[in-house]
Short mmCIF file of C-alpha atoms in Angstrom, two decimals:
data_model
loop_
_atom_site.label_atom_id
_atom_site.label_comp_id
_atom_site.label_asym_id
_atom_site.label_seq_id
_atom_site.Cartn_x
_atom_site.Cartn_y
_atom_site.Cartn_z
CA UNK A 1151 197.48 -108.86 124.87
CA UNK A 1152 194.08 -107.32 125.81
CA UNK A 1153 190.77 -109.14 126.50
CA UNK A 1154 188.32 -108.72 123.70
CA UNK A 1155 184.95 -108.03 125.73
CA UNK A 1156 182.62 -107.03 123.18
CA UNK A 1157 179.79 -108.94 123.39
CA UNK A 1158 178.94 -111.58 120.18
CA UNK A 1159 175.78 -113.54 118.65
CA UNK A 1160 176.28 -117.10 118.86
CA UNK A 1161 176.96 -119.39 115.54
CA UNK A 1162 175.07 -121.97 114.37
CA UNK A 1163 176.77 -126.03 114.92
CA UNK A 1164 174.07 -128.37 113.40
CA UNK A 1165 170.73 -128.36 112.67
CA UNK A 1166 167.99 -129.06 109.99
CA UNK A 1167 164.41 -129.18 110.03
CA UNK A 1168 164.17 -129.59 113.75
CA UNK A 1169 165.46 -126.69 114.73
CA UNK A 1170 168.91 -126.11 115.77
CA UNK A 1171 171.96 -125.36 118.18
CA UNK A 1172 174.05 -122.96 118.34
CA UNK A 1173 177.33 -121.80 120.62
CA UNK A 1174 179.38 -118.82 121.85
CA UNK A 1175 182.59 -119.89 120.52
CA UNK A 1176 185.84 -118.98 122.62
CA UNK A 1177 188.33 -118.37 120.08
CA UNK A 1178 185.56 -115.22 119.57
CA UNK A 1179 184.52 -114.65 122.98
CA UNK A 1180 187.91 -115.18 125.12
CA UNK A 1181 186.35 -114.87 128.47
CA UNK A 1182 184.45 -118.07 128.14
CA UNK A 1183 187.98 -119.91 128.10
CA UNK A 1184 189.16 -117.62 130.84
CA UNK A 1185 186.42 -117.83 133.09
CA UNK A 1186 185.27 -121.61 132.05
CA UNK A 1187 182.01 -120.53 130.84
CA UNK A 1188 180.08 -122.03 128.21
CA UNK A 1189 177.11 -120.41 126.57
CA UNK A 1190 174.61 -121.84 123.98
CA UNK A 1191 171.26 -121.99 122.45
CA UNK A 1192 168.63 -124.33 121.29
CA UNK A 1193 165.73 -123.51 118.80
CA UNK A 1194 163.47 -126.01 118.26
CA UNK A 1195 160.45 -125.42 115.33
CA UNK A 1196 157.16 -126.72 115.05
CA UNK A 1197 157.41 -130.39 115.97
CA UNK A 1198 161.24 -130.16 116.52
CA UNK A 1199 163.11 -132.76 119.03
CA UNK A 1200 165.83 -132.81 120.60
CA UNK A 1201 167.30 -136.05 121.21
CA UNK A 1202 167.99 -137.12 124.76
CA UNK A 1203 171.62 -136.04 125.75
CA UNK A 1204 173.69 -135.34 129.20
CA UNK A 1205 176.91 -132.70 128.94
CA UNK A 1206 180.06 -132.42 130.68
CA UNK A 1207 179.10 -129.65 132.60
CA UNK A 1208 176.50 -128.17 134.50
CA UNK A 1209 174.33 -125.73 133.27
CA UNK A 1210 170.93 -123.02 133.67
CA UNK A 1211 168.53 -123.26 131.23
CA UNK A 1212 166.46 -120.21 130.00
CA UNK A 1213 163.79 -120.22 128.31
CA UNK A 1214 163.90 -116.93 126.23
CA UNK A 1215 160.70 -117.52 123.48
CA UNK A 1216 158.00 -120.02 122.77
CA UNK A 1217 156.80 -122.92 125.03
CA UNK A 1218 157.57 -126.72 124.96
CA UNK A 1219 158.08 -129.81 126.76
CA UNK A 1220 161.34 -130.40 128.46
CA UNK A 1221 162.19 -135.03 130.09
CA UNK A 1222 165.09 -134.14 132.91
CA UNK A 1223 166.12 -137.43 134.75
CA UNK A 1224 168.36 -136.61 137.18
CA UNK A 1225 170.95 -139.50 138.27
CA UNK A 1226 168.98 -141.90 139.75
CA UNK A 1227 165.32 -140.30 139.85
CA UNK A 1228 162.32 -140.75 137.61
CA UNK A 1229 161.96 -138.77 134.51
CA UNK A 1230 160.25 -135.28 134.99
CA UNK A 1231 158.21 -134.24 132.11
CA UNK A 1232 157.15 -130.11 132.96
CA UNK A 1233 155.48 -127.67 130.24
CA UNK A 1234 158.03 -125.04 129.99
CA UNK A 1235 157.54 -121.35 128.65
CA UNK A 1236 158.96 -118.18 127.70
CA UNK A 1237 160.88 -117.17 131.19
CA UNK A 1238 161.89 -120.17 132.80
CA UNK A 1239 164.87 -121.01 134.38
CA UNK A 1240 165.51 -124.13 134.71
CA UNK A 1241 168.58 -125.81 137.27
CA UNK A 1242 170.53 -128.35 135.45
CA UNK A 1243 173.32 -130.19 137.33
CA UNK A 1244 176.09 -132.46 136.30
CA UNK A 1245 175.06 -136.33 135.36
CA UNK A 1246 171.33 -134.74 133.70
CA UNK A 1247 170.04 -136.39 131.07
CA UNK A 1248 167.17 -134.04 128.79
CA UNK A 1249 165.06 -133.94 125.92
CA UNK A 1250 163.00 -130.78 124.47
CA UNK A 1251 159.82 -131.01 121.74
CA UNK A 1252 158.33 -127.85 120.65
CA UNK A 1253 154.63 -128.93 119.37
CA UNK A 1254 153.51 -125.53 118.44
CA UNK A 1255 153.93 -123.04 116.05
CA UNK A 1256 155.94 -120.47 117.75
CA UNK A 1257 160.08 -121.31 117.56
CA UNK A 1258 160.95 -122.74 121.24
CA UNK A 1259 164.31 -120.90 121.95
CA UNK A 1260 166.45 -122.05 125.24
CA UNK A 1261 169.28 -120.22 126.18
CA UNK A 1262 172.36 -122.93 128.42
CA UNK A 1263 174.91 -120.97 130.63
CA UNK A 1264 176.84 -123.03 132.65
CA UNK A 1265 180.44 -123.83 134.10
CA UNK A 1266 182.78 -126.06 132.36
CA UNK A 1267 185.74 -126.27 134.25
CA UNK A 1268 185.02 -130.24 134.49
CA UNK A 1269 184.56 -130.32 131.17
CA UNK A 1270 186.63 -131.87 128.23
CA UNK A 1271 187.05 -128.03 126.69
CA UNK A 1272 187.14 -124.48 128.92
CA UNK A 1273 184.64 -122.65 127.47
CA UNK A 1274 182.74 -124.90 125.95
CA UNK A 1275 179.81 -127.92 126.09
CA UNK A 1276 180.61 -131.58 125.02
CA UNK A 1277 176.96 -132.91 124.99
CA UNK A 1278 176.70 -136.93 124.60
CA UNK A 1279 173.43 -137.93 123.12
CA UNK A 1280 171.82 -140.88 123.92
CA UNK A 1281 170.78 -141.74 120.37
CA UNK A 1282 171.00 -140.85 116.71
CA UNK A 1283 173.96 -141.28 114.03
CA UNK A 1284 176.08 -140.16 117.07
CA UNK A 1285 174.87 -141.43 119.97
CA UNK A 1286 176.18 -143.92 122.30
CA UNK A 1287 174.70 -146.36 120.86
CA UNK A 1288 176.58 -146.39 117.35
CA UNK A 1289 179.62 -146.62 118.92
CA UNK A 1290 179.17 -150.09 120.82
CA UNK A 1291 179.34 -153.40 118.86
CA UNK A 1292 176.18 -155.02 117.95
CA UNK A 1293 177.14 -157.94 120.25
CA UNK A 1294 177.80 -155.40 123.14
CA UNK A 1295 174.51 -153.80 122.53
CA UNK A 1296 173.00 -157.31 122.33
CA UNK A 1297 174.53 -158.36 125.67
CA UNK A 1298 173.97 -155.05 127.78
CA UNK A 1299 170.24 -154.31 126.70
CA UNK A 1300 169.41 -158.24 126.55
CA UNK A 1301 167.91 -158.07 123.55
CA UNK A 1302 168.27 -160.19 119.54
CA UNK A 1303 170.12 -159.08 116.54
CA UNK A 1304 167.24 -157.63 114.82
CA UNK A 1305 166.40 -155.17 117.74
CA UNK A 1306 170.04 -154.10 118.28
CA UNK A 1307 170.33 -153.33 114.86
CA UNK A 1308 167.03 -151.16 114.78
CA UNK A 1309 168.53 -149.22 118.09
CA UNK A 1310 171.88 -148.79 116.53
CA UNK A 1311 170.74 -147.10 113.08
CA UNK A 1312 166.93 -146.69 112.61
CA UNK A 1313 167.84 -142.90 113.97
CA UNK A 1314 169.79 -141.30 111.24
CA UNK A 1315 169.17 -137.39 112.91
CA UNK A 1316 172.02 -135.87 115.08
CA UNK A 1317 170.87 -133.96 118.13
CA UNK A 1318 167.77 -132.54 116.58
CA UNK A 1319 164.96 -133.92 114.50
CA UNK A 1320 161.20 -133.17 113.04
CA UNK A 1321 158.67 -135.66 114.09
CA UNK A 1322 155.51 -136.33 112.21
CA UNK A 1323 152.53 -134.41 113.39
CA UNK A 1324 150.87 -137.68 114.63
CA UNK A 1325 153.70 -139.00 116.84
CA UNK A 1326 152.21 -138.86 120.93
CA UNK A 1327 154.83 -137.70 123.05
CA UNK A 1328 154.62 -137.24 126.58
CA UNK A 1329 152.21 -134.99 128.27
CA UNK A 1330 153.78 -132.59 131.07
CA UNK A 1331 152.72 -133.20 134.65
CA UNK A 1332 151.94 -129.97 136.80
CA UNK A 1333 153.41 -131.82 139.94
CA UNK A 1334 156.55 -132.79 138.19
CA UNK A 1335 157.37 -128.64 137.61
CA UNK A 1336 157.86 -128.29 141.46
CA UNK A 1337 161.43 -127.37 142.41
CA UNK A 1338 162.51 -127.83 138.55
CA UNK A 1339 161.18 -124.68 137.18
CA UNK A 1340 160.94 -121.08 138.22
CA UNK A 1341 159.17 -118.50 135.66
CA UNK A 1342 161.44 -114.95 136.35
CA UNK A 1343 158.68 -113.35 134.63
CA UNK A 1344 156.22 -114.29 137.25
CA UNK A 1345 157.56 -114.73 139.93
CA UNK A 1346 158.12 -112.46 143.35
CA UNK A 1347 160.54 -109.16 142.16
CA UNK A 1348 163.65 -108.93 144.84
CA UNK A 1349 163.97 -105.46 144.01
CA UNK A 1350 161.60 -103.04 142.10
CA UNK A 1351 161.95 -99.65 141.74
CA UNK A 1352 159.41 -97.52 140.37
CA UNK A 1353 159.85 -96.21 136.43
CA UNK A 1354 163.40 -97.72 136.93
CA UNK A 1355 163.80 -101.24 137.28
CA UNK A 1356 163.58 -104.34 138.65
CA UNK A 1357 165.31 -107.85 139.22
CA UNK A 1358 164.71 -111.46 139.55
CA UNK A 1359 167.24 -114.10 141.37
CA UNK A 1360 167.72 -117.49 140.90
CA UNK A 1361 169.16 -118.59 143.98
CA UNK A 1362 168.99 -121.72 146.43
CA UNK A 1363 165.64 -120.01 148.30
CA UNK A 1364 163.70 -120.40 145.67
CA UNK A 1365 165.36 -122.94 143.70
CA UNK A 1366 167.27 -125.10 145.62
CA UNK A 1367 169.08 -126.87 142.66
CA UNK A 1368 170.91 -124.26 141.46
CA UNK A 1369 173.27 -125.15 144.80
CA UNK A 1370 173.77 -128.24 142.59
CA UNK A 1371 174.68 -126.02 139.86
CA UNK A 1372 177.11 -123.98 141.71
CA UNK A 1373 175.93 -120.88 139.83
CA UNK A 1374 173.61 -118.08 140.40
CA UNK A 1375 171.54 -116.11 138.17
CA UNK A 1376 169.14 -113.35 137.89
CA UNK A 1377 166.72 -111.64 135.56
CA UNK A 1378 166.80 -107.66 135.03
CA UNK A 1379 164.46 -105.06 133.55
CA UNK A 1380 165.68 -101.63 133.11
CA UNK A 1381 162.92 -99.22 131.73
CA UNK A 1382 163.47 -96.98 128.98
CA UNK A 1383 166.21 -94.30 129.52
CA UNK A 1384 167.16 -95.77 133.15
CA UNK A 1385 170.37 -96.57 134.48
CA UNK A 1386 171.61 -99.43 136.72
CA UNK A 1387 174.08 -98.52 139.27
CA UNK A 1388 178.07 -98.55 138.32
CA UNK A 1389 178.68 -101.97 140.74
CA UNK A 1390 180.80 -105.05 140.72
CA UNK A 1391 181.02 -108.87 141.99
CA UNK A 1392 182.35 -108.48 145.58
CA UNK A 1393 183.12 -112.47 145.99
CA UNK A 1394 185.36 -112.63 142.90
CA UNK A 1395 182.27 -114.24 140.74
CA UNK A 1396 182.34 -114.09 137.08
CA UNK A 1397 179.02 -112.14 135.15
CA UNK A 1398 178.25 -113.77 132.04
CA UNK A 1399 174.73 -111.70 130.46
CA UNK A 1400 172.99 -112.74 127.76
CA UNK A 1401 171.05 -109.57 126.25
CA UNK A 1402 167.06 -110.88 126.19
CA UNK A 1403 165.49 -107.80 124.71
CA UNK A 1404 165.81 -103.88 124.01
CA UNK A 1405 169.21 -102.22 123.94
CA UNK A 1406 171.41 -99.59 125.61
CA UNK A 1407 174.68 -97.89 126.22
CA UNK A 1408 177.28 -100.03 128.36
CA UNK A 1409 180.37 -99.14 130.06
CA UNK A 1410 183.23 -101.47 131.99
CA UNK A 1411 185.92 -99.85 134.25
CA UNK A 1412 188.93 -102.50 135.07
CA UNK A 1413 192.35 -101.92 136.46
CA UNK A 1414 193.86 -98.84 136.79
CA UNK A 1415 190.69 -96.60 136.11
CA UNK A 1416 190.66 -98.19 132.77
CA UNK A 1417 187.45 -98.26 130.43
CA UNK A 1418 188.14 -100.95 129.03
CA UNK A 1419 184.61 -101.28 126.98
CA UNK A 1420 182.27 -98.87 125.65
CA UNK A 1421 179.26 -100.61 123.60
CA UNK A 1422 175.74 -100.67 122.49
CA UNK A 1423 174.00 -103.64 123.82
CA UNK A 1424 171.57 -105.65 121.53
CA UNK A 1425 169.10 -108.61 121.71
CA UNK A 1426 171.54 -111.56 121.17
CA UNK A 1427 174.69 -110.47 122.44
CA UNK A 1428 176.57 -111.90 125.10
CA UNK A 1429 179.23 -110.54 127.28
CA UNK A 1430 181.62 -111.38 130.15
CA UNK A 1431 182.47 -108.78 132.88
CA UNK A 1432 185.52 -110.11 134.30
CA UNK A 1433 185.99 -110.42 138.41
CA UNK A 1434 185.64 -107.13 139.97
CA UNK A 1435 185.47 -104.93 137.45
CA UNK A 1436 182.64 -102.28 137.71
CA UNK A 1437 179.87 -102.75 134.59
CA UNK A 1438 177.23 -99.96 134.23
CA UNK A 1439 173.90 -100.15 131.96
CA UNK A 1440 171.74 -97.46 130.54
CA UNK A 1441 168.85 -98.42 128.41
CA UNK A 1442 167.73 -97.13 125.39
CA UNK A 1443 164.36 -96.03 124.84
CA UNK A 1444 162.67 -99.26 123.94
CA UNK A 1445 164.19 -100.67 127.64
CA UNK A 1446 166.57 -103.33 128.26
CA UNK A 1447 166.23 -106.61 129.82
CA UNK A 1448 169.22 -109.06 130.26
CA UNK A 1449 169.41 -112.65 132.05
CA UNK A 1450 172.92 -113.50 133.81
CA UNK A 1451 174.68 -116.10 135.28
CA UNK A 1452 177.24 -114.95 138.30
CA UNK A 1453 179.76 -118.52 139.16
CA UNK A 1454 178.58 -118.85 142.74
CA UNK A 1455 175.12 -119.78 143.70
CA UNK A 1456 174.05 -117.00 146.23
CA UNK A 1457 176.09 -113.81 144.54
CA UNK A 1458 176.80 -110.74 146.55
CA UNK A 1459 177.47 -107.03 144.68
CA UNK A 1460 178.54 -103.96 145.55
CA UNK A 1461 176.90 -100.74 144.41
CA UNK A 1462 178.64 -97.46 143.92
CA UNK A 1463 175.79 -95.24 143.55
CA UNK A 1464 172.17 -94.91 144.86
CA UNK A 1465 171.13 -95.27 148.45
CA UNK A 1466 172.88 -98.30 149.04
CA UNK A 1467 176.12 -97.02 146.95
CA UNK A 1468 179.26 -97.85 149.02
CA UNK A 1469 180.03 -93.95 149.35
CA UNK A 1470 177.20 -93.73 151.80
CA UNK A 1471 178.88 -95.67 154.17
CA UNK A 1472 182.18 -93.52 153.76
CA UNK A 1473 182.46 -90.79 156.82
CA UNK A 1474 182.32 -87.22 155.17
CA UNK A 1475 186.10 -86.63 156.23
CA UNK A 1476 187.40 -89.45 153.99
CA UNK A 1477 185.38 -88.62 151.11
CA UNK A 1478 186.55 -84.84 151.67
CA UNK A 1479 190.15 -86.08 151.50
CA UNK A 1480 189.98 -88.95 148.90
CA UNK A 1481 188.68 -86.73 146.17
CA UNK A 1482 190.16 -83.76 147.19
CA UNK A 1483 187.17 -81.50 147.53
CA UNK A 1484 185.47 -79.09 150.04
CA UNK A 1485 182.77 -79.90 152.39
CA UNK A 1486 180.10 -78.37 150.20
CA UNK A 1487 180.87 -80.64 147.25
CA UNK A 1488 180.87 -83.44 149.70
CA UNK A 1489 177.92 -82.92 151.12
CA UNK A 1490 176.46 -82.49 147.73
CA UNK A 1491 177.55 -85.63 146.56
CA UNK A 1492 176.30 -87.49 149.46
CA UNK A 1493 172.62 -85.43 149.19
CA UNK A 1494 172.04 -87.48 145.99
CA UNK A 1495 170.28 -90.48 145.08
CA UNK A 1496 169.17 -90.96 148.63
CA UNK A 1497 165.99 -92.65 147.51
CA UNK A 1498 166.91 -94.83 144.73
CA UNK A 1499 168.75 -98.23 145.32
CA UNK A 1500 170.09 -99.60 142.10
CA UNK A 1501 168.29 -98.29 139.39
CA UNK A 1502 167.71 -95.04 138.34
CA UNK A 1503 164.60 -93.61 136.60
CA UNK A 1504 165.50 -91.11 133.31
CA UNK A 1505 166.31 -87.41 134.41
CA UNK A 1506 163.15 -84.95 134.69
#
């Protein structure tokens, strides 16, 4: 049977007045099984929070609207409390426990891509919250709570039920949460939209990666990840995954025309790309872009934590490194046609700027 690889909006899985989560399901999106990917998203509104939970896998957060306040204790560290904002990415390794609060007006939206191959389902997060009518509490005895915390009947009852809310709640206006500190953001946080460009190319393109220079957790993470701009009308070079990484892209904004080439010369998807969708572009196969317009911007994961790709066209396109005699013979054409070929897109690397 043939992958499905057109790309899908996530569904809603709970929620109220909070806000709410939502998942890429893999009975829809059969690469997430495949590939052990899971993919969600969390929308918090005004005053929404969202209880403190760890998950069975490990994860990069991005943060694709709004601004908040994000608690990440890593296993045996003090809680960081960092202001977070529209184009963060944020490191999140196995044994992380979290909370987000939105306290402005503006929804807080956090996009999760992460592995789950250790996880209880492939394709999918099992998050265990800490509180609330299923957290870890409700589950224990009220003499087990009693005994572990140290504490009398009265107060183990209030931590067992007084939160009725699963995974995301409203808090009143007046309740003081904790303020971010700026120190705390070091090494936890990286805004794509600000920070350094690792390639730009003039009315074309450019890209951000998250990698272990410049944020050393995502080694922890195991995965990679970048964020890409394409102008209006530009193309990103036909290229693939040359160290047998998965791509798992998660359209931010804009859309555009997108081809995949597998086995055997085989298109095996031809699609218009919108804000919303996410797709999979299984190992090796080659995955071109062209943006409409409006422009297209995308953030990815890529399973390894320092991803290498190879290029097919531009200046640093693989034919360039092909002597003239084996490109002569491997597409059975004169010199002329060669040398044609090879007189192209000398200048620009990965992305191209519209025709003139």
């Amino acid at each position: 049977m043939e992958l499905d690889l057109s790309p899908k909006l996530a569904k809603k899985v709970y929620g109220g007045d909070g806000g709410s989560y939502s998942a890429w399901c893999p009975t829809e999106l059969p690469m997430l099984r495949q590939g052990n990917i899971g993919a969600a998203k969390l929308t918090l509104e005004k005053n929404g929070f969202a209880l403190p939970r760890y998950s069975d896998s490990s994860k990069v957060a991005y943060v694709l609207q709004g601004s908040g306040v994000a608690g990440i204790i890593l296993p045996e560290s003090e809680e960081k409390v960092i202001a977070i904002k529209k184009g963060d990415g944020i490191a999140l390794p196995f044994g992380v426990i979290t909370w987000w609060y939105n306290k402005d007006d503006t929804e807080l939206e956090v996009l999760f891509l992460g592995d789950t191959s250790k996880g209880h389902k492939a394709g999918q997060f099992t998050d265990f919250f800490l509180t609330g009518a299923n957290g870890i509490f409700t589950g224990f005895t009220t003499d087990f709570v009693k005994r572990a915390w140290d504490v009398d009947d009265d107060t183990a009852k209030a931590l067992i039920g007084n939160q009725q809310g699963k995974g995301i709640v409203k808090l009143d206006a007046n309740v003081k949460m904790p303020e971010p500190k700026p120190d705390h953001r070091k090494g936890m946080a990286l805004n794509c939209e600000e920070a350094p460009l690792d390639t730009d190319i003039k009315n074309a393109g450019n890209v951000v990666l998250l990698t272990t220079k410049n944020l050393p957790l995502v080694g922890q993470v195991g995965l990679g990840a970048d964020l890409v701009r394409l102008e209006g009308n530009a193309m990103c070079s036909p290229g693939f995954s040359c160290d047998s990484a998965l791509q798992v892209t998660y359209i931010v904004k804009g859309s555009g025309r997108l081809q995949v080439v597998g086995v055997d010369g085989k298109r095996v998807l031809e699609t218009i790309v919108k804000a919303g969708n996410l797709l999979i572009v299984p190992r090796f196969f080659v995955v071109s872009k062209i943006a409409d317009p409006d422009g297209l911007s995308w953030f990815s994961i890529i399973t390894t934590p320092n991803p290498a790709f190879t290029h097919l066209a531009g200046s640093i396109g693989a034919w360039k490194a092909i002597s003239p005699e084996v490109l002569q013979a491997a597409f059975k054409v004169p010199a002329e046609i060669e040398k044609l070929f090879r007189s192209k897109r000398t200048n620009d690397a990965i992305f191209f700027p519209p025709p003139q």
